[in-house]
CSV table of C-alpha atoms in Angstrom, one decimal:
chain,number,residue,atom,x,y,z
A,1,UNK,CA,-24.6,1.0,7.7
A,2,UNK,CA,-24.1,-1.2,4.6
A,3,UNK,CA,-25.9,1.4,2.6
A,4,UNK,CA,-23.3,4.0,3.5
A,5,UNK,CA,-20.5,1.6,2.5
A,6,UNK,CA,-22.1,0.6,-0.8
A,7,UNK,CA,-22.7,4.3,-1.6
A,8,UNK,CA,-19.0,5.1,-0.9
A,9,UNK,CA,-17.8,2.1,-3.0
A,10,UNK,CA,-19.8,3.3,-6.0
A,11,UNK,CA,-18.4,6.8,-5.6
A,12,UNK,CA,-14.9,5.3,-5.5
A,13,UNK,CA,-15.5,3.3,-8.7
A,14,UNK,CA,-16.9,6.4,-10.4
A,15,UNK,CA,-13.9,8.5,-9.4
A,16,UNK,CA,-11.4,5.9,-10.7
A,17,UNK,CA,-13.3,5.6,-13.9
A,18,UNK,CA,-13.0,9.3,-14.4
A,19,UNK,CA,-9.3,9.4,-13.5
A,20,UNK,CA,-8.6,6.5,-16.0
A,21,UNK,CA,-10.7,8.0,-18.8
A,22,UNK,CA,-9.7,11.7,-18.6
A,23,UNK,CA,-8.2,12.8,-15.2
A,24,UNK,CA,-9.3,16.4,-15.5
A,25,UNK,CA,-13.0,15.3,-15.4
A,26,UNK,CA,-12.4,14.0,-11.9
A,27,UNK,CA,-11.7,17.4,-10.4
A,28,UNK,CA,-15.4,18.3,-9.7
A,29,UNK,CA,-15.8,15.0,-7.9
A,30,UNK,CA,-13.1,16.1,-5.4
A,31,UNK,CA,-14.6,19.4,-4.3
A,32,UNK,CA,-14.5,18.4,-0.7
A,33,UNK,CA,-10.9,17.1,-0.7
A,34,UNK,CA,-8.8,18.5,2.1
A,35,UNK,CA,-5.7,16.4,1.8
A,36,UNK,CA,-4.4,13.7,-0.6
A,37,UNK,CA,-1.1,12.0,0.2
A,38,UNK,CA,0.6,11.0,-3.1
A,39,UNK,CA,3.8,9.0,-3.4
A,40,UNK,CA,7.1,10.8,-3.3
A,41,UNK,CA,7.9,13.0,-5.2
A,42,UNK,CA,4.2,14.1,-5.4
A,43,UNK,CA,3.7,14.5,-1.7
A,44,UNK,CA,0.6,16.2,-0.1
A,45,UNK,CA,-1.9,17.9,-2.3
A,46,UNK,CA,-4.8,19.9,-0.9
A,47,UNK,CA,-7.2,20.1,-3.9
A,48,UNK,CA,-8.6,17.9,-6.6
A,49,UNK,CA,-7.0,20.1,-9.2
A,50,UNK,CA,-3.6,19.7,-7.5
A,51,UNK,CA,-3.6,16.0,-7.2
A,52,UNK,CA,-4.8,15.6,-10.8
A,53,UNK,CA,-2.2,18.0,-12.1
A,54,UNK,CA,0.7,16.5,-10.2
A,55,UNK,CA,-0.1,12.9,-10.4
A,56,UNK,CA,-2.9,11.4,-12.4
A,57,UNK,CA,-2.7,13.6,-15.5
A,58,UNK,CA,1.1,13.1,-15.9
A,59,UNK,CA,0.6,9.3,-15.5
A,60,UNK,CA,-2.1,9.3,-18.2
A,61,UNK,CA,0.2,11.4,-20.5
A,62,UNK,CA,3.2,9.1,-19.9
A,63,UNK,CA,1.1,6.0,-20.5
A,64,UNK,CA,-1.6,6.9,-23.0
A,65,UNK,CA,-2.7,3.2,-23.3
A,66,UNK,CA,-3.0,2.9,-19.5
A,67,UNK,CA,-5.5,0.4,-18.1
A,68,UNK,CA,-6.4,-0.2,-14.5
A,69,UNK,CA,-6.6,-3.8,-13.1
A,70,UNK,CA,-8.3,-4.1,-9.7
A,71,UNK,CA,-7.5,-7.1,-7.5
A,72,UNK,CA,-8.9,-6.0,-4.2
A,73,UNK,CA,-11.7,-3.5,-3.5
A,74,UNK,CA,-13.3,-3.1,-0.1
A,75,UNK,CA,-14.8,-0.5,2.2
A,76,UNK,CA,-15.7,-0.1,5.8
A,77,UNK,CA,-15.7,2.0,9.0
A,78,UNK,CA,-12.3,2.5,10.6
A,79,UNK,CA,-11.3,1.4,14.1
A,80,UNK,CA,-7.8,2.8,14.2
A,81,UNK,CA,-8.2,4.7,17.5
A,82,UNK,CA,-5.4,2.8,19.3
A,83,UNK,CA,-3.0,4.1,16.7
A,84,UNK,CA,-4.2,7.7,16.7
A,85,UNK,CA,-6.6,7.3,13.7
A,86,UNK,CA,-10.0,8.9,13.1
A,87,UNK,CA,-12.2,6.2,14.7
A,88,UNK,CA,-15.5,5.8,12.9
A,89,UNK,CA,-14.5,7.3,9.6
A,90,UNK,CA,-15.7,5.5,6.4
A,91,UNK,CA,-13.1,4.4,3.9
A,92,UNK,CA,-12.8,2.6,0.6
A,93,UNK,CA,-9.6,1.0,-0.6
A,94,UNK,CA,-8.3,-0.8,-3.7
A,95,UNK,CA,-5.2,-2.3,-5.2
A,96,UNK,CA,-4.0,-3.9,-8.4
A,97,UNK,CA,-1.8,-2.7,-11.2
A,98,UNK,CA,-1.8,-0.4,-14.2
A,99,UNK,CA,-0.7,-1.8,-17.5
A,100,UNK,CA,0.7,0.2,-20.4
A,101,UNK,CA,3.8,1.4,-22.1
A,102,UNK,CA,5.5,4.7,-21.2
A,103,UNK,CA,6.0,7.1,-24.1
A,104,UNK,CA,7.3,9.9,-21.9
A,105,UNK,CA,9.4,10.0,-18.7
A,106,UNK,CA,7.7,10.5,-15.4
A,107,UNK,CA,9.3,11.5,-12.1
A,108,UNK,CA,12.6,11.1,-13.9
A,109,UNK,CA,11.9,7.5,-14.8
A,110,UNK,CA,12.9,7.0,-18.4
A,111,UNK,CA,10.4,6.0,-21.1
A,112,UNK,CA,11.2,2.6,-22.5
A,113,UNK,CA,9.6,0.2,-24.9
A,114,UNK,CA,8.5,-2.1,-22.1
A,115,UNK,CA,5.2,-3.6,-21.2
A,116,UNK,CA,4.7,-2.3,-17.6
A,117,UNK,CA,2.7,-3.6,-14.7
A,118,UNK,CA,2.7,-0.8,-12.1
A,119,UNK,CA,1.4,-1.6,-8.7
A,120,UNK,CA,-1.1,0.9,-7.2
A,121,UNK,CA,-2.7,1.0,-3.8
A,122,UNK,CA,-5.3,3.7,-2.8
A,123,UNK,CA,-7.4,4.6,0.2
A,124,UNK,CA,-10.2,7.1,0.1
A,125,UNK,CA,-11.9,8.6,3.1
A,126,UNK,CA,-15.6,9.8,2.7
A,127,UNK,CA,-17.7,12.3,4.6
A,128,UNK,CA,-21.3,11.9,5.5
A,129,UNK,CA,-22.4,13.2,2.1
A,130,UNK,CA,-20.3,10.5,0.3
A,131,UNK,CA,-17.5,12.9,-0.8
A,132,UNK,CA,-13.8,12.2,-0.7
A,133,UNK,CA,-12.1,14.3,2.0
A,134,UNK,CA,-8.8,12.5,2.5
A,135,UNK,CA,-6.8,10.0,0.5
A,136,UNK,CA,-3.5,8.2,0.2
A,137,UNK,CA,-2.0,6.6,-2.9
A,138,UNK,CA,1.3,4.7,-3.3
A,139,UNK,CA,2.6,3.6,-6.7
A,140,UNK,CA,5.6,1.1,-6.6
A,141,UNK,CA,8.1,3.3,-8.4
A,142,UNK,CA,11.1,1.1,-7.3
A,143,UNK,CA,9.5,-1.9,-9.0
A,144,UNK,CA,8.7,0.2,-12.1
A,145,UNK,CA,12.5,1.1,-12.3
A,146,UNK,CA,13.4,-2.6,-12.0
A,147,UNK,CA,11.0,-3.6,-14.8
A,148,UNK,CA,12.7,-1.2,-17.3
A,149,UNK,CA,16.3,-2.2,-16.3
A,150,UNK,CA,17.1,0.9,-14.3
A,151,UNK,CA,17.2,-0.4,-10.7
A,152,UNK,CA,17.6,2.1,-7.9
A,153,UNK,CA,18.1,-0.5,-5.1
A,154,UNK,CA,19.9,-3.8,-4.9
A,155,UNK,CA,18.1,-6.8,-6.3
A,156,UNK,CA,15.4,-7.8,-3.8
A,157,UNK,CA,15.9,-10.9,-1.6
A,158,UNK,CA,12.3,-11.8,-2.3
A,159,UNK,CA,10.7,-12.6,-5.7
A,160,UNK,CA,10.5,-9.7,-8.1
A,161,UNK,CA,7.3,-8.5,-9.8
A,162,UNK,CA,5.0,-10.8,-7.9
A,163,UNK,CA,1.7,-9.1,-7.1
A,164,UNK,CA,-1.3,-11.3,-8.1
A,165,UNK,CA,-5.0,-11.1,-7.2
A,166,UNK,CA,-6.1,-13.2,-4.1
A,167,UNK,CA,-5.8,-16.9,-4.6
A,168,UNK,CA,-9.2,-18.7,-4.8
A,169,UNK,CA,-11.1,-15.7,-3.6
A,170,UNK,CA,-12.7,-12.8,-5.3
A,171,UNK,CA,-11.2,-9.7,-3.6
A,172,UNK,CA,-13.4,-7.2,-5.5
A,173,UNK,CA,-16.2,-6.8,-3.0
A,174,UNK,CA,-18.9,-5.0,-4.8
A,175,UNK,CA,-21.6,-6.6,-2.8
A,176,UNK,CA,-22.2,-6.3,1.0
A,177,UNK,CA,-20.3,-8.9,3.0
A,178,UNK,CA,-21.1,-11.1,6.0
A,179,UNK,CA,-21.1,-8.9,9.2
A,180,UNK,CA,-19.8,-11.6,11.4
A,181,UNK,CA,-16.8,-12.2,9.1
A,182,UNK,CA,-16.2,-8.4,9.0
A,183,UNK,CA,-16.2,-8.2,12.8
A,184,UNK,CA,-13.8,-11.1,13.2
A,185,UNK,CA,-11.4,-9.8,10.5
A,186,UNK,CA,-11.2,-6.4,12.3
A,187,UNK,CA,-10.8,-8.0,15.8
A,188,UNK,CA,-8.1,-10.4,14.5
A,189,UNK,CA,-6.3,-7.5,12.6
A,190,UNK,CA,-6.2,-5.3,15.7
A,191,UNK,CA,-4.7,-8.2,17.7
A,192,UNK,CA,-2.2,-8.8,15.0
A,193,UNK,CA,-1.0,-5.2,14.8
A,194,UNK,CA,-1.1,-4.1,18.4
A,195,UNK,CA,-0.7,-7.4,20.1
A,196,UNK,CA,1.8,-8.9,17.6
A,197,UNK,CA,3.7,-6.5,15.5
A,198,UNK,CA,4.0,-3.9,18.2
A,199,UNK,CA,5.3,-6.5,20.8
A,200,UNK,CA,8.8,-6.8,19.2
A,201,UNK,CA,11.3,-6.8,22.1
A,202,UNK,CA,14.1,-5.6,19.7
A,203,UNK,CA,16.0,-8.9,20.1
A,204,UNK,CA,14.0,-11.9,19.0
A,205,UNK,CA,11.6,-12.2,16.1
A,206,UNK,CA,9.6,-14.8,18.0
A,207,UNK,CA,8.5,-12.1,20.5
A,208,UNK,CA,5.9,-11.0,17.9
A,209,UNK,CA,4.4,-14.5,17.6
A,210,UNK,CA,3.9,-14.2,13.8
A,211,UNK,CA,3.2,-17.9,13.5
A,212,UNK,CA,-0.1,-17.3,15.3
A,213,UNK,CA,-1.3,-14.8,12.7
A,214,UNK,CA,0.4,-15.9,9.4
A,215,UNK,CA,-0.2,-19.3,7.7
A,216,UNK,CA,3.1,-21.2,7.3
A,217,UNK,CA,2.7,-20.8,3.5
A,218,UNK,CA,1.6,-17.1,3.7
A,219,UNK,CA,2.1,-15.1,0.5
A,220,UNK,CA,3.5,-11.7,1.4
A,221,UNK,CA,3.6,-9.4,-1.6
A,222,UNK,CA,6.1,-6.6,-0.8
A,223,UNK,CA,7.3,-3.5,-2.6
A,224,UNK,CA,10.2,-3.1,-5.0
A,225,UNK,CA,13.5,-3.4,-3.1
A,226,UNK,CA,12.0,-6.1,-0.8
A,227,UNK,CA,10.0,-8.4,-3.2
A,228,UNK,CA,7.5,-11.1,-2.5
A,229,UNK,CA,8.0,-13.7,0.3
A,230,UNK,CA,6.2,-16.9,-0.4
A,231,UNK,CA,6.2,-18.5,3.1
A,232,UNK,CA,6.4,-17.4,6.7
A,233,UNK,CA,10.0,-18.5,6.7
A,234,UNK,CA,10.8,-16.3,3.7
A,235,UNK,CA,8.9,-13.4,5.3
A,236,UNK,CA,11.0,-13.6,8.4
A,237,UNK,CA,14.3,-14.1,6.6
A,238,UNK,CA,13.9,-11.9,3.6
A,239,UNK,CA,12.0,-9.0,5.1
A,240,UNK,CA,11.5,-9.0,8.9
A,241,UNK,CA,15.2,-9.6,9.8
A,242,UNK,CA,16.7,-6.9,7.6
A,243,UNK,CA,13.9,-4.5,8.4
A,244,UNK,CA,14.2,-4.9,12.2
A,245,UNK,CA,18.0,-4.7,12.0
A,246,UNK,CA,17.6,-1.4,10.2
A,247,UNK,CA,14.6,0.0,12.3
A,248,UNK,CA,14.6,-2.0,15.6
A,249,UNK,CA,12.4,0.5,17.5
A,250,UNK,CA,9.8,0.7,14.7
A,251,UNK,CA,6.1,0.9,16.0
A,252,UNK,CA,2.7,1.1,14.3
A,253,UNK,CA,1.7,4.4,15.7
A,254,UNK,CA,-0.3,6.7,13.4
A,255,UNK,CA,-2.6,4.7,11.2
A,256,UNK,CA,-5.2,6.8,9.4
A,257,UNK,CA,-7.5,3.8,8.8
A,258,UNK,CA,-8.0,0.2,9.9
A,259,UNK,CA,-11.1,-1.4,8.6
A,260,UNK,CA,-12.4,-4.8,7.4
A,261,UNK,CA,-15.0,-6.0,5.0
A,262,UNK,CA,-15.7,-9.7,5.1
A,263,UNK,CA,-12.4,-11.6,5.0
A,264,UNK,CA,-10.4,-8.5,3.8
A,265,UNK,CA,-8.6,-6.3,6.3
A,266,UNK,CA,-7.1,-3.0,5.2
A,267,UNK,CA,-4.9,-0.3,6.9
A,268,UNK,CA,-3.3,3.0,5.7
A,269,UNK,CA,-1.1,5.7,7.1
A,270,UNK,CA,1.3,8.3,5.7
A,271,UNK,CA,3.1,8.1,9.0
A,272,UNK,CA,1.7,4.6,10.0
A,273,UNK,CA,5.1,3.3,11.3
A,274,UNK,CA,7.7,5.4,13.1
A,275,UNK,CA,11.2,4.6,14.3
A,276,UNK,CA,14.9,5.3,13.7
A,277,UNK,CA,17.3,4.1,11.0
A,278,UNK,CA,19.8,2.4,13.3
A,279,UNK,CA,21.2,-0.4,11.1
A,280,UNK,CA,22.2,-1.0,7.4
A,281,UNK,CA,19.4,-1.4,5.0
A,282,UNK,CA,19.4,-2.4,1.3
A,283,UNK,CA,23.0,-1.3,0.8
A,284,UNK,CA,22.8,1.9,2.8
A,285,UNK,CA,24.5,2.4,6.2
A,286,UNK,CA,22.6,3.6,9.3
A,287,UNK,CA,21.9,7.3,9.2
A,288,UNK,CA,20.4,7.6,12.7
A,289,UNK,CA,17.5,9.5,11.2
A,290,UNK,CA,14.0,9.4,12.6
A,291,UNK,CA,11.7,7.8,10.0
A,292,UNK,CA,8.0,7.8,9.2
A,293,UNK,CA,7.0,5.0,7.0
A,294,UNK,CA,4.2,5.7,4.5
A,295,UNK,CA,2.4,2.4,3.9
A,296,UNK,CA,-0.7,0.6,2.9
A,297,UNK,CA,-1.7,-3.0,3.7
A,298,UNK,CA,-4.3,-5.5,2.6
A,299,UNK,CA,-4.7,-8.9,4.2
A,300,UNK,CA,-6.8,-11.9,3.4
A,301,UNK,CA,-8.0,-13.9,6.4
A,302,UNK,CA,-8.8,-17.6,6.1
A,303,UNK,CA,-10.2,-18.9,9.4
A,304,UNK,CA,-7.7,-18.0,12.2
A,305,UNK,CA,-4.8,-16.9,10.1
A,306,UNK,CA,-3.8,-14.5,7.3
A,307,UNK,CA,-2.9,-16.4,4.1
A,308,UNK,CA,-2.0,-13.4,1.9
A,309,UNK,CA,-0.8,-9.8,2.5
A,310,UNK,CA,-0.4,-7.1,-0.1
A,311,UNK,CA,2.1,-4.5,1.2
A,312,UNK,CA,3.0,-1.0,0.0
A,313,UNK,CA,5.8,1.1,1.3
A,314,UNK,CA,6.7,4.4,-0.2
A,315,UNK,CA,10.4,3.5,-0.6
A,316,UNK,CA,11.3,6.7,-2.3
A,317,UNK,CA,10.0,8.7,0.7
A,318,UNK,CA,11.6,6.3,3.2
A,319,UNK,CA,15.0,6.6,1.6
A,320,UNK,CA,14.7,10.4,1.4
A,321,UNK,CA,14.5,10.5,5.2
A,322,UNK,CA,17.6,8.3,5.3
A,323,UNK,CA,19.4,11.0,3.1
A,324,UNK,CA,19.2,9.1,-0.1
A,325,UNK,CA,17.5,10.3,-3.3
A,326,UNK,CA,16.7,7.2,-5.2
A,327,UNK,CA,15.2,8.9,-8.2
A,328,UNK,CA,18.3,11.1,-8.6
A,329,UNK,CA,20.1,8.0,-9.6
A,330,UNK,CA,18.1,8.0,-12.8
A,331,UNK,CA,19.5,11.3,-14.1
A,332,UNK,CA,21.4,10.9,-17.3
A,333,UNK,CA,20.1,7.5,-18.1
A,334,UNK,CA,18.8,7.0,-21.6
A,335,UNK,CA,15.1,7.9,-22.2
């Protein structure tokens, strides 16, 4: 089993190297691709040529000095059946940031003379032959806009631009990990999601029992618009309370993947959380709209608690469903 995982991880590294060096050279490596969920406004692409043309080639053209920094890299076999995922599928995931300076606009985001650190998170699903069949990528476009002085949401309540590598732990798992640790991380993660997060009674945060799962000094690295929360108290105050006022009936329902490797747990889903926009959120009144949250998560477990959590939400896509085009706010701003 570890041989399959190691093979897939090497294939992921080879794919990322090609995408970083010359995106067009990655197209033959995606011959088995059926569906790739890119961040809004890219959306779903159904071929390697499509995802390269709509996403990776424009990024490379906009940031010709682009470099990828990888903070977490892990793979494993998914056990997301309770949320409707493909139980047993093999996945590889990574996160970190791109650095570079934009010399051309992208997605309407102006080019500025700014040193950028653009958060990326990516999950790749592999078939039995070690080929990518499905994928999901989120880039933190809201934080990108904040970095260049063109915010599209109010200033986050959490800390801005905080997305480090794991503290005191090498999250780039190129070697096979301890099987017992992997099993415990997955068991703990399933209990956290389906026995904790999904137990909210729509009235009291304590109904989820987050203190059982998160260390009191947990570091929760959220997306632009929310920011980083540097303790459990900040997480509940800066993120959970506003989020659950806005989306009180939200549930983790449609994860595509949930897997672990060693002490790292990872989950993905273009429709991973569903609910309704029933309260104000980040300056926008309730719309009543049904929402599907496209998100990615990475957790680091230390013993019987998570100590760090890297969180991606496609905020552009979320606000589209609420009737708000965040990127349209950039029109007419100086390039």
